[in-house]
Amino acid sequence: MIGKLSKRGRLSMTGEHEQRQLATGEVADIAPKIWDAFTVLANAHAYARNTEVDAWEFSIEIERLLARGLETSDLRWLVRMGYLQHAREITQADDTERRFQSSPNNAFTKETCFVLTNSGLSIASGEDARPVVLQMVVASSPTLTRSDFTPRWDRVRRTLFVGNHVVKRFKLPSPNQEAVLNAFEEEAWGHRVFDPLRPQEEHVTKHRLRWTINRLNRNQEQPLIRFFTDGSGEAVCWELAESGSSANTNRKKIRVAA
């Protein structure tokens, strides 16, 4: 996608690289990082859409993506594939909105920010990024299947899995949490499900959903998955948990699935 700079420093979208299909086995080792980047950038786009502002208002700074494990070569590849657009932020303290300057090349600076292109959005939404990740990783590891990358809720055993790893077991009934997990299981773990909780007069619906999400994220035996709202308070999303001090060891065990 080509960014055209307006007089106010806002980028307009005037074209887009044709979306390419990934060759079998192409850059297999960076698949987990690409999935993570798509998730972060898609969330930013959703926030922009929800608040009815330009996507660049929620663009992601290069340092945030590098901190999540990406290399500059990963970002250049994503730009060359037509999945990302980048620009240098030139916002001043007295500006009322973020301003950017387009770049004619892929020489990134510390002010560089990124947004998803339409091709990137088509991957990150609906089917989300997993088909791209699976195409790369499964090609290099024939023993891996889609189940290695997708959560699974066993409602009989009341156990949440990611691949073969137990994330959470419910020893006592938890109707609200189980309702959310049932909804995701019924939707084959798509990126988002709408609030499945039954309205109750004594609870504010959005607050009850946030409380349920908070409980889902707590007391995980292996913190491999994170639940969050989509910004509207009317739906639940999920992502594989980012590496951190508490989850890092567990993530290393299933590196290709992360």
XYZ file of C-alpha atoms in Angstrom:
258
model
C 0.000 0.000 0.000
C 1.255 3.468 -0.852
C 0.870 6.274 1.657
C 0.251 9.791 0.332
C 0.944 12.648 2.720
C -1.618 15.421 2.999
C -0.798 18.999 3.997
C -1.806 18.211 7.576
C 0.502 15.239 7.787
C -2.247 12.633 7.474
C -1.651 9.582 5.301
C -4.214 8.570 2.724
C -4.305 5.138 1.139
C -3.953 5.382 -2.642
C -3.074 1.854 -3.639
C -1.964 -1.537 -2.394
C 0.455 -4.292 -3.290
C -1.259 -7.415 -4.514
C -1.566 -9.895 -1.663
C 0.851 -12.758 -2.159
C 0.472 -16.366 -1.105
C 3.218 -17.711 1.116
C 5.385 -20.322 -0.515
C 5.533 -23.708 1.162
C 7.979 -23.598 4.039
C 8.704 -19.884 3.556
C 10.255 -18.197 6.640
C 8.819 -20.894 8.880
C 10.794 -19.886 11.947
C 9.217 -16.436 12.242
C 5.613 -17.655 12.142
C 4.904 -17.227 15.878
C 6.143 -13.642 15.780
C 4.030 -12.850 12.725
C 0.905 -14.206 14.401
C 1.622 -12.029 17.443
C 2.167 -8.936 15.267
C -1.076 -9.471 13.365
C -2.960 -9.775 16.643
C -1.529 -6.555 18.101
C -2.090 -4.579 14.892
C -5.608 -5.954 14.419
C -6.531 -4.928 17.967
C -5.241 -1.409 17.244
C -7.311 -1.236 14.070
C -10.394 -2.380 15.992
C -9.892 0.386 18.555
C -9.621 2.976 15.777
C -12.774 1.713 14.117
C -14.657 1.559 17.415
C -13.783 5.173 18.230
C -14.367 6.288 14.616
C -10.910 7.751 14.033
C -8.287 7.258 11.350
C -6.347 3.990 11.700
C -3.111 5.956 12.113
C -4.347 7.338 15.440
C -3.785 3.821 16.840
C -0.734 2.922 14.762
C 1.835 0.772 16.556
C 5.318 2.118 17.270
C 8.269 0.077 16.002
C 9.733 -0.270 19.498
C 6.569 -2.035 20.689
C 6.791 -4.602 17.888
C 10.511 -5.139 18.377
C 9.904 -5.628 22.101
C 7.555 -8.502 21.234
C 10.335 -10.381 19.467
C 10.158 -9.141 15.883
C 13.271 -8.167 13.950
C 13.447 -5.274 11.503
C 13.778 -7.866 8.739
C 10.431 -9.354 9.813
C 8.810 -5.929 9.490
C 10.399 -5.293 6.099
C 9.113 -8.654 4.894
C 5.587 -7.828 6.069
C 5.760 -4.467 4.286
C 7.073 -6.072 1.090
C 4.283 -8.651 1.254
C 1.763 -5.805 1.325
C 0.465 -6.640 4.810
C 1.778 -3.537 6.624
C 2.213 0.149 5.853
C 4.725 2.277 7.720
C 5.355 5.996 8.232
C 7.440 8.241 10.479
C 5.532 10.024 13.234
C 6.048 13.817 13.235
C 3.473 14.729 15.880
C 4.218 17.898 17.844
C 3.134 18.663 21.403
C 0.460 21.143 20.285
C -1.049 18.906 17.580
C -4.612 17.745 18.178
C -4.034 14.457 16.362
C -1.102 12.266 15.420
C 0.746 13.273 12.230
C 2.949 11.172 9.966
C 5.365 11.480 7.089
C 5.474 8.782 4.437
C 8.765 7.037 3.725
C 9.980 6.124 0.223
C 11.949 3.127 1.481
C 12.172 0.603 4.302
C 14.836 2.433 6.303
C 13.005 2.452 9.628
C 13.725 4.946 12.410
C 12.728 5.010 16.076
C 9.728 7.178 15.054
C 8.422 4.604 12.556
C 4.875 3.344 13.145
C 2.832 0.625 11.439
C -0.764 -0.117 10.472
C -2.343 -3.072 8.697
C -3.173 -2.752 5.004
C -6.415 -4.164 3.602
C -4.546 -7.366 2.776
C -3.249 -7.514 6.331
C -6.743 -6.963 7.679
C -8.119 -9.776 5.536
C -5.686 -12.104 7.292
C -6.141 -10.690 10.783
C -9.955 -10.711 10.679
C -12.358 -13.523 9.928
C -9.882 -16.310 9.312
C -7.356 -14.240 11.341
C -3.602 -14.852 11.097
C -3.617 -18.524 11.971
C -3.963 -19.861 8.395
C -0.834 -17.909 7.398
C 1.056 -19.101 10.458
C -0.054 -22.676 9.956
C 0.972 -22.666 6.311
C 4.498 -21.658 7.276
C 4.978 -23.732 10.414
C 3.229 -26.946 9.401
C 5.258 -27.015 6.199
C 8.452 -27.191 8.253
C 6.995 -29.588 10.851
C 4.701 -32.140 9.170
C 3.705 -33.641 12.522
C 1.978 -30.398 13.578
C -1.725 -29.911 12.906
C -4.220 -27.084 13.398
C -5.007 -28.392 16.887
C -1.465 -27.487 17.988
C -2.318 -23.824 17.489
C -5.920 -23.620 18.653
C -7.448 -23.646 22.146
C -9.908 -26.406 22.990
C -12.602 -26.422 25.659
C -13.623 -29.844 26.959
C -16.964 -29.093 28.602
C -17.316 -32.616 29.993
C -13.970 -32.515 31.802
C -14.386 -28.732 32.234
C -10.803 -28.211 31.100
C -9.313 -25.609 28.760
C -6.408 -26.683 26.548
C -4.016 -25.072 24.080
C -2.849 -27.989 21.988
C -2.131 -30.717 24.549
C -1.305 -28.234 27.308
C -3.792 -27.788 30.139
C -4.473 -24.095 30.686
C -7.257 -24.189 33.229
C -9.437 -26.729 35.056
C -12.709 -25.889 36.781
C -13.274 -27.877 39.959
C -16.499 -26.030 40.754
C -19.253 -24.801 38.418
C -18.468 -21.386 36.896
C -21.509 -20.639 34.701
C -20.301 -17.321 33.270
C -16.774 -18.443 32.425
C -18.041 -21.712 31.010
C -20.596 -19.847 28.881
C -17.790 -17.863 27.249
C -15.706 -20.983 26.640
C -18.741 -22.833 25.252
C -19.324 -19.957 22.831
C -15.742 -20.015 21.579
C -15.826 -23.793 21.177
C -19.053 -23.560 19.167
C -17.450 -20.931 16.933
C -14.337 -23.085 16.409
C -12.261 -20.506 18.316
C -12.680 -17.628 15.949
C -11.073 -14.381 17.062
C -14.236 -12.966 18.681
C -17.615 -14.006 20.084
C -20.413 -11.726 21.204
C -21.340 -11.622 24.883
C -22.950 -15.026 25.601
C -24.016 -14.177 29.168
C -27.696 -13.962 29.945
C -28.808 -10.475 30.979
C -29.541 -10.080 34.684
C -31.178 -7.035 36.208
C -28.863 -6.903 39.176
C -25.732 -6.630 37.036
C -24.547 -4.105 34.499
C -23.945 -6.243 31.424
C -20.575 -4.776 30.380
C -19.222 -4.871 33.922
C -20.276 -8.491 34.326
C -18.541 -9.441 31.071
C -15.312 -7.714 32.126
C -15.445 -9.441 35.504
C -15.876 -12.801 33.758
C -12.937 -12.113 31.449
C -10.788 -11.197 34.429
C -11.684 -14.491 36.093
C -10.851 -16.424 32.902
C -7.381 -14.916 32.893
C -6.735 -15.777 36.543
C -5.454 -19.043 38.030
C -4.315 -20.553 34.754
C -2.096 -23.589 35.289
C -0.149 -22.562 32.201
C -0.813 -18.922 31.211
C -0.948 -19.543 27.471
C -4.094 -17.639 26.513
C -5.457 -14.168 27.270
C -9.060 -13.038 26.981
C -10.052 -9.390 26.485
C -12.950 -7.228 25.279
C -13.079 -5.872 21.742
C -13.386 -2.283 22.977
C -17.167 -2.141 22.682
C -17.763 -4.165 25.837
C -20.146 -6.371 23.857
C -17.797 -9.126 22.715
C -14.888 -11.247 23.924
C -11.631 -11.812 22.023
C -8.705 -14.113 22.697
C -5.014 -14.312 21.844
C -2.105 -16.495 22.795
C -0.514 -14.830 25.818
C 2.535 -12.669 25.215
C 5.747 -13.898 26.754
C 6.470 -12.552 30.194
C 8.039 -13.547 33.466
C 5.136 -15.768 34.463
C 4.441 -17.306 31.068
C 7.837 -17.366 29.424
C 8.840 -20.850 30.557
C 5.595 -22.405 29.417
C 5.674 -20.643 26.070
C 9.134 -21.974 25.342
C 7.787 -25.494 25.659
C 5.389 -24.917 22.772
C 7.341 -22.298 20.882
C 6.043 -23.252 17.453
C 2.461 -23.105 18.695
C 2.831 -19.628 20.126
